[in-house]
Amino acid sequence: MEPEIVQRDSFTVTGFELATTVNGGENFREIPRFWEKVMREDLISTIPGRIKPGALLGVCLDFHEDGSFSYVIG
């Protein structure tokens, strides 16, 4: 499978946020646990007004110099 870069207009992602860090590889431990929790508790179904119910995104954002960032599943 080859990655494909697709440019799209901006859009809103609504979901659940995890504050994490790259320091010590913490993100590699926390993000999979976060996905497990969201899926186990079926949290996605609680998001009102979902446009594409079968679609999920994992988005990294708000990177800081100290290695911290946010991860949103939505």
mmCIF file of N, CA, C and O in Angstrom:
data_model
loop_
_atom_site.group_PDB
_atom_site.id
_atom_site.type_symbol
_atom_site.label_atom_id
_atom_site.label_comp_id
_atom_site.label_asym_id
_atom_site.label_seq_id
_atom_site.Cartn_x
_atom_site.Cartn_y
_atom_site.Cartn_z
ATOM 1 N N MET A 1 0.847 -1.173 0.000
ATOM 2 C CA MET A 1 0.000 0.000 0.000
ATOM 3 C C MET A 1 0.894 1.238 0.000
ATOM 4 O O MET A 1 1.781 1.357 0.827
ATOM 5 N N GLU A 2 0.642 2.125 -0.914
ATOM 6 C CA GLU A 2 1.400 3.361 -1.010
ATOM 7 C C GLU A 2 0.576 4.509 -0.446
ATOM 8 O O GLU A 2 -0.619 4.619 -0.739
ATOM 9 N N PRO A 3 1.202 5.374 0.356
ATOM 10 C CA PRO A 3 0.450 6.524 0.873
ATOM 11 C C PRO A 3 0.095 7.480 -0.264
ATOM 12 O O PRO A 3 0.798 7.569 -1.269
ATOM 13 N N GLU A 4 -1.002 8.167 -0.084
ATOM 14 C CA GLU A 4 -1.450 9.146 -1.063
ATOM 15 C C GLU A 4 -1.717 10.451 -0.334
ATOM 16 O O GLU A 4 -2.402 10.472 0.687
ATOM 17 N N ILE A 5 -1.162 11.536 -0.829
ATOM 18 C CA ILE A 5 -1.404 12.860 -0.256
ATOM 19 C C ILE A 5 -2.555 13.486 -1.016
ATOM 20 O O ILE A 5 -2.506 13.621 -2.239
ATOM 21 N N VAL A 6 -3.588 13.853 -0.278
ATOM 22 C CA VAL A 6 -4.781 14.451 -0.871
ATOM 23 C C VAL A 6 -4.999 15.800 -0.217
ATOM 24 O O VAL A 6 -5.002 15.903 1.009
ATOM 25 N N GLN A 7 -5.163 16.837 -1.012
ATOM 26 C CA GLN A 7 -5.455 18.161 -0.471
ATOM 27 C C GLN A 7 -6.956 18.365 -0.469
ATOM 28 O O GLN A 7 -7.638 18.070 -1.455
ATOM 29 N N ARG A 8 -7.454 18.852 0.665
ATOM 30 C CA ARG A 8 -8.888 19.089 0.817
ATOM 31 C C ARG A 8 -9.104 20.441 1.468
ATOM 32 O O ARG A 8 -8.203 20.991 2.091
ATOM 33 N N ASP A 9 -10.319 20.935 1.328
ATOM 34 C CA ASP A 9 -10.680 22.150 2.049
ATOM 35 C C ASP A 9 -10.659 21.841 3.538
ATOM 36 O O ASP A 9 -10.739 20.682 3.956
ATOM 37 N N SER A 10 -10.573 22.867 4.346
ATOM 38 C CA SER A 10 -10.552 22.668 5.793
ATOM 39 C C SER A 10 -11.871 22.042 6.259
ATOM 40 O O SER A 10 -12.903 22.184 5.615
ATOM 41 N N PHE A 11 -11.788 21.313 7.365
ATOM 42 C CA PHE A 11 -12.972 20.696 7.938
ATOM 43 C C PHE A 11 -12.786 20.591 9.446
ATOM 44 O O PHE A 11 -11.684 20.737 9.965
ATOM 45 N N THR A 12 -13.867 20.350 10.138
ATOM 46 C CA THR A 12 -13.856 20.263 11.594
ATOM 47 C C THR A 12 -13.848 18.803 12.016
ATOM 48 O O THR A 12 -14.575 17.986 11.455
ATOM 49 N N VAL A 13 -13.013 18.504 12.992
ATOM 50 C CA VAL A 13 -12.992 17.175 13.595
ATOM 51 C C VAL A 13 -13.484 17.320 15.026
ATOM 52 O O VAL A 13 -12.943 18.095 15.807
ATOM 53 N N THR A 14 -14.527 16.588 15.356
ATOM 54 C CA THR A 14 -15.072 16.587 16.705
ATOM 55 C C THR A 14 -14.788 15.222 17.309
ATOM 56 O O THR A 14 -15.030 14.196 16.671
ATOM 57 N N GLY A 15 -14.248 15.219 18.526
ATOM 58 C CA GLY A 15 -13.936 13.932 19.113
ATOM 59 C C GLY A 15 -13.404 14.048 20.526
ATOM 60 O O GLY A 15 -13.741 14.974 21.256
ATOM 61 N N PHE A 16 -12.532 13.126 20.861
ATOM 62 C CA PHE A 16 -11.975 13.023 22.204
ATOM 63 C C PHE A 16 -10.480 13.295 22.140
ATOM 64 O O PHE A 16 -9.786 12.807 21.258
ATOM 65 N N GLU A 17 -9.991 14.073 23.097
ATOM 66 C CA GLU A 17 -8.613 14.551 23.075
ATOM 67 C C GLU A 17 -7.782 13.898 24.175
ATOM 68 O O GLU A 17 -8.240 13.715 25.295
ATOM 69 N N LEU A 18 -6.553 13.599 23.809
ATOM 70 C CA LEU A 18 -5.550 13.096 24.743
ATOM 71 C C LEU A 18 -4.360 14.046 24.704
ATOM 72 O O LEU A 18 -3.851 14.351 23.624
ATOM 73 N N ALA A 19 -3.929 14.533 25.855
ATOM 74 C CA ALA A 19 -2.694 15.321 25.940
ATOM 75 C C ALA A 19 -1.567 14.335 26.197
ATOM 76 O O ALA A 19 -1.641 13.521 27.122
ATOM 77 N N THR A 20 -0.533 14.362 25.367
ATOM 78 C CA THR A 20 0.570 13.418 25.491
ATOM 79 C C THR A 20 1.884 14.104 25.138
ATOM 80 O O THR A 20 1.932 15.305 24.914
ATOM 81 N N THR A 21 2.951 13.328 25.091
ATOM 82 C CA THR A 21 4.270 13.867 24.783
ATOM 83 C C THR A 21 5.098 12.826 24.043
ATOM 84 O O THR A 21 4.875 11.612 24.216
ATOM 85 N N VAL A 22 6.046 13.308 23.254
ATOM 86 C CA VAL A 22 6.976 12.403 22.589
ATOM 87 C C VAL A 22 8.110 11.998 23.528
ATOM 88 O O VAL A 22 8.838 11.052 23.251
ATOM 89 N N ASN A 23 8.248 12.705 24.624
ATOM 90 C CA ASN A 23 9.339 12.442 25.564
ATOM 91 C C ASN A 23 9.234 11.024 26.117
ATOM 92 O O ASN A 23 8.191 10.602 26.605
ATOM 93 N N GLY A 24 10.328 10.307 26.025
ATOM 94 C CA GLY A 24 10.370 8.936 26.525
ATOM 95 C C GLY A 24 9.479 7.982 25.753
ATOM 96 O O GLY A 24 9.187 6.894 26.239
ATOM 97 N N GLY A 25 9.028 8.392 24.575
ATOM 98 C CA GLY A 25 8.148 7.542 23.782
ATOM 99 C C GLY A 25 6.775 7.366 24.398
ATOM 100 O O GLY A 25 6.054 6.421 24.068
ATOM 101 N N GLU A 26 6.408 8.270 25.288
ATOM 102 C CA GLU A 26 5.123 8.164 25.991
ATOM 103 C C GLU A 26 3.950 8.063 25.024
ATOM 104 O O GLU A 26 3.000 7.319 25.263
ATOM 105 N N ASN A 27 4.002 8.816 23.919
ATOM 106 C CA ASN A 27 2.911 8.787 22.943
ATOM 107 C C ASN A 27 2.690 7.397 22.359
ATOM 108 O O ASN A 27 1.562 7.021 22.060
ATOM 109 N N PHE A 28 3.759 6.611 22.213
ATOM 110 C CA PHE A 28 3.631 5.266 21.657
ATOM 111 C C PHE A 28 2.923 4.314 22.617
ATOM 112 O O PHE A 28 2.409 3.281 22.210
ATOM 113 N N ARG A 29 2.895 4.644 23.877
ATOM 114 C CA ARG A 29 2.164 3.848 24.866
ATOM 115 C C ARG A 29 0.752 4.395 25.077
ATOM 116 O O ARG A 29 -0.201 3.625 25.178
ATOM 117 N N GLU A 30 0.633 5.704 25.162
ATOM 118 C CA GLU A 30 -0.653 6.305 25.502
ATOM 119 C C GLU A 30 -1.675 6.274 24.362
ATOM 120 O O GLU A 30 -2.855 6.043 24.603
ATOM 121 N N ILE A 31 -1.233 6.526 23.135
ATOM 122 C CA ILE A 31 -2.187 6.596 22.022
ATOM 123 C C ILE A 31 -2.866 5.247 21.766
ATOM 124 O O ILE A 31 -4.098 5.207 21.628
ATOM 125 N N PRO A 32 -2.151 4.122 21.737
ATOM 126 C CA PRO A 32 -2.866 2.844 21.576
ATOM 127 C C PRO A 32 -3.845 2.565 22.715
ATOM 128 O O PRO A 32 -4.957 2.069 22.470
ATOM 129 N N ARG A 33 -3.466 2.898 23.948
ATOM 130 C CA ARG A 33 -4.395 2.716 25.075
ATOM 131 C C ARG A 33 -5.621 3.613 24.913
ATOM 132 O O ARG A 33 -6.739 3.213 25.255
ATOM 133 N N PHE A 34 -5.406 4.817 24.398
ATOM 134 C CA PHE A 34 -6.502 5.754 24.157
ATOM 135 C C PHE A 34 -7.482 5.178 23.131
ATOM 136 O O PHE A 34 -8.693 5.196 23.317
ATOM 137 N N TRP A 35 -6.941 4.645 22.025
ATOM 138 C CA TRP A 35 -7.789 4.014 21.007
ATOM 139 C C TRP A 35 -8.585 2.856 21.616
ATOM 140 O O TRP A 35 -9.782 2.717 21.352
ATOM 141 N N GLU A 36 -7.931 2.026 22.411
ATOM 142 C CA GLU A 36 -8.610 0.888 23.039
ATOM 143 C C GLU A 36 -9.779 1.367 23.895
ATOM 144 O O GLU A 36 -10.871 0.795 23.845
ATOM 145 N N LYS A 37 -9.557 2.409 24.686
ATOM 146 C CA LYS A 37 -10.614 2.942 25.550
ATOM 147 C C LYS A 37 -11.775 3.493 24.728
ATOM 148 O O LYS A 37 -12.946 3.200 25.008
ATOM 149 N N VAL A 38 -11.463 4.296 23.720
ATOM 150 C CA VAL A 38 -12.508 4.898 22.884
ATOM 151 C C VAL A 38 -13.338 3.805 22.207
ATOM 152 O O VAL A 38 -14.575 3.882 22.168
ATOM 153 N N MET A 39 -12.676 2.766 21.702
ATOM 154 C CA MET A 39 -13.396 1.687 21.029
ATOM 155 C C MET A 39 -14.168 0.822 22.031
ATOM 156 O O MET A 39 -15.336 0.486 21.801
ATOM 157 N N ARG A 40 -13.544 0.462 23.138
ATOM 158 C CA ARG A 40 -14.178 -0.394 24.146
ATOM 159 C C ARG A 40 -15.439 0.261 24.710
ATOM 160 O O ARG A 40 -16.465 -0.393 24.899
ATOM 161 N N GLU A 41 -15.364 1.571 24.970
ATOM 162 C CA GLU A 41 -16.492 2.291 25.563
ATOM 163 C C GLU A 41 -17.436 2.877 24.513
ATOM 164 O O GLU A 41 -18.383 3.581 24.860
ATOM 165 N N ASP A 42 -17.165 2.591 23.242
ATOM 166 C CA ASP A 42 -17.978 3.078 22.125
ATOM 167 C C ASP A 42 -18.248 4.582 22.229
ATOM 168 O O ASP A 42 -19.372 5.048 22.025
ATOM 169 N N LEU A 43 -17.199 5.330 22.545
ATOM 170 C CA LEU A 43 -17.347 6.775 22.735
ATOM 171 C C LEU A 43 -17.699 7.509 21.452
ATOM 172 O O LEU A 43 -18.385 8.532 21.489
ATOM 173 N N ILE A 44 -17.250 6.995 20.315
ATOM 174 C CA ILE A 44 -17.519 7.667 19.040
ATOM 175 C C ILE A 44 -19.024 7.809 18.817
ATOM 176 O O ILE A 44 -19.487 8.824 18.301
ATOM 177 N N SER A 45 -19.789 6.818 19.231
ATOM 178 C CA SER A 45 -21.242 6.881 19.011
ATOM 179 C C SER A 45 -21.904 7.999 19.816
ATOM 180 O O SER A 45 -23.050 8.353 19.555
ATOM 181 N N THR A 46 -21.195 8.571 20.778
ATOM 182 C CA THR A 46 -21.776 9.644 21.586
ATOM 183 C C THR A 46 -21.573 11.027 20.973
ATOM 184 O O THR A 46 -22.098 12.008 21.503
ATOM 185 N N ILE A 47 -20.838 11.108 19.880
ATOM 186 C CA ILE A 47 -20.605 12.398 19.224
ATOM 187 C C ILE A 47 -21.840 12.762 18.404
ATOM 188 O O ILE A 47 -22.216 12.031 17.486
ATOM 189 N N PRO A 48 -22.487 13.873 18.729
ATOM 190 C CA PRO A 48 -23.703 14.255 17.995
ATOM 191 C C PRO A 48 -23.389 14.782 16.601
ATOM 192 O O PRO A 48 -22.334 15.358 16.363
ATOM 193 N N GLY A 49 -24.295 14.540 15.665
ATOM 194 C CA GLY A 49 -24.194 15.119 14.328
ATOM 195 C C GLY A 49 -23.072 14.563 13.477
ATOM 196 O O GLY A 49 -22.568 15.262 12.596
ATOM 197 N N ARG A 50 -22.693 13.320 13.703
ATOM 198 C CA ARG A 50 -21.613 12.738 12.894
ATOM 199 C C ARG A 50 -22.031 12.671 11.429
ATOM 200 O O ARG A 50 -23.131 12.258 11.107
ATOM 201 N N ILE A 51 -21.139 13.093 10.540
ATOM 202 C CA ILE A 51 -21.444 13.139 9.113
ATOM 203 C C ILE A 51 -21.170 11.794 8.448
ATOM 204 O O ILE A 51 -21.931 11.332 7.623
ATOM 205 N N LYS A 52 -20.061 11.161 8.829
ATOM 206 C CA LYS A 52 -19.695 9.864 8.257
ATOM 207 C C LYS A 52 -19.531 8.872 9.405
ATOM 208 O O LYS A 52 -18.427 8.681 9.917
ATOM 209 N N PRO A 53 -20.613 8.229 9.823
ATOM 210 C CA PRO A 53 -20.557 7.356 10.996
ATOM 211 C C PRO A 53 -19.508 6.249 10.938
ATOM 212 O O PRO A 53 -19.004 5.833 11.966
ATOM 213 N N GLY A 54 -19.134 5.764 9.777
ATOM 214 C CA GLY A 54 -18.144 4.690 9.685
ATOM 215 C C GLY A 54 -16.709 5.183 9.643
ATOM 216 O O GLY A 54 -15.783 4.385 9.646
ATOM 217 N N ALA A 55 -16.503 6.487 9.611
ATOM 218 C CA ALA A 55 -15.154 7.037 9.465
ATOM 219 C C ALA A 55 -14.594 7.473 10.818
ATOM 220 O O ALA A 55 -15.304 8.036 11.638
ATOM 221 N N LEU A 56 -13.314 7.188 11.031
ATOM 222 C CA LEU A 56 -12.598 7.639 12.225
ATOM 223 C C LEU A 56 -11.279 8.260 11.800
ATOM 224 O O LEU A 56 -10.656 7.804 10.853
ATOM 225 N N LEU A 57 -10.862 9.273 12.533
ATOM 226 C CA LEU A 57 -9.576 9.914 12.285
ATOM 227 C C LEU A 57 -8.789 9.970 13.591
ATOM 228 O O LEU A 57 -9.364 10.151 14.659
ATOM 229 N N GLY A 58 -7.486 9.853 13.481
ATOM 230 C CA GLY A 58 -6.583 10.154 14.572
ATOM 231 C C GLY A 58 -5.754 11.350 14.130
ATOM 232 O O GLY A 58 -5.070 11.285 13.104
ATOM 233 N N VAL A 59 -5.848 12.457 14.858
ATOM 234 C CA VAL A 59 -5.213 13.702 14.434
ATOM 235 C C VAL A 59 -4.263 14.205 15.514
ATOM 236 O O VAL A 59 -4.647 14.331 16.682
ATOM 237 N N CYS A 60 -3.023 14.491 15.118
ATOM 238 C CA CYS A 60 -2.037 15.101 16.015
ATOM 239 C C CYS A 60 -2.065 16.608 15.776
ATOM 240 O O CYS A 60 -2.071 17.047 14.634
ATOM 241 N N LEU A 61 -2.053 17.374 16.882
ATOM 242 C CA LEU A 61 -2.075 18.825 16.727
ATOM 243 C C LEU A 61 -1.471 19.511 17.939
ATOM 244 O O LEU A 61 -1.206 18.883 18.960
ATOM 245 N N ASP A 62 -1.267 20.792 17.802
ATOM 246 C CA ASP A 62 -0.750 21.639 18.885
ATOM 247 C C ASP A 62 0.588 21.153 19.441
ATOM 248 O O ASP A 62 0.752 20.986 20.652
ATOM 249 N N PHE A 63 1.540 20.926 18.556
ATOM 250 C CA PHE A 63 2.878 20.515 18.987
ATOM 251 C C PHE A 63 3.600 21.666 19.684
ATOM 252 O O PHE A 63 3.514 22.805 19.244
ATOM 253 N N HIS A 64 4.298 21.356 20.765
ATOM 254 C CA HIS A 64 5.053 22.354 21.520
ATOM 255 C C HIS A 64 6.523 21.948 21.584
ATOM 256 O O HIS A 64 6.862 20.775 21.436
ATOM 257 N N GLU A 65 7.380 22.934 21.812
ATOM 258 C CA GLU A 65 8.825 22.685 21.851
ATOM 259 C C GLU A 65 9.234 21.692 22.922
ATOM 260 O O GLU A 65 10.249 21.026 22.806
ATOM 261 N N ASP A 66 8.444 21.574 23.986
ATOM 262 C CA ASP A 66 8.780 20.636 25.053
ATOM 263 C C ASP A 66 8.406 19.188 24.725
ATOM 264 O O ASP A 66 8.585 18.287 25.523
ATOM 265 N N GLY A 67 7.855 18.948 23.523
ATOM 266 C CA GLY A 67 7.495 17.600 23.090
ATOM 267 C C GLY A 67 6.039 17.242 23.321
ATOM 268 O O GLY A 67 5.589 16.182 22.896
ATOM 269 N N SER A 68 5.303 18.111 23.986
ATOM 270 C CA SER A 68 3.895 17.820 24.242
ATOM 271 C C SER A 68 3.051 18.155 23.005
ATOM 272 O O SER A 68 3.410 18.998 22.202
ATOM 273 N N PHE A 69 1.941 17.441 22.880
ATOM 274 C CA PHE A 69 0.986 17.703 21.803
ATOM 275 C C PHE A 69 -0.346 17.076 22.165
ATOM 276 O O PHE A 69 -0.464 16.346 23.160
ATOM 277 N N SER A 70 -1.347 17.360 21.364
ATOM 278 C CA SER A 70 -2.673 16.782 21.553
ATOM 279 C C SER A 70 -2.936 15.771 20.461
ATOM 280 O O SER A 70 -2.488 15.930 19.317
ATOM 281 N N TYR A 71 -3.686 14.744 20.812
ATOM 282 C CA TYR A 71 -4.106 13.716 19.862
ATOM 283 C C TYR A 71 -5.610 13.597 19.993
ATOM 284 O O TYR A 71 -6.140 13.428 21.093
ATOM 285 N N VAL A 72 -6.315 13.709 18.863
ATOM 286 C CA VAL A 72 -7.774 13.657 18.867
ATOM 287 C C VAL A 72 -8.235 12.463 18.037
ATOM 288 O O VAL A 72 -7.760 12.249 16.921
ATOM 289 N N ILE A 73 -9.151 11.691 18.615
ATOM 290 C CA ILE A 73 -9.849 10.646 17.867
ATOM 291 C C ILE A 73 -11.240 11.180 17.621
ATOM 292 O O ILE A 73 -11.949 11.568 18.554
ATOM 293 N N GLY A 74 -11.620 11.243 16.353
ATOM 294 C CA GLY A 74 -12.934 11.796 16.035
ATOM 295 C C GLY A 74 -13.435 11.328 14.700
ATOM 296 O O GLY A 74 -12.811 10.581 14.005
#
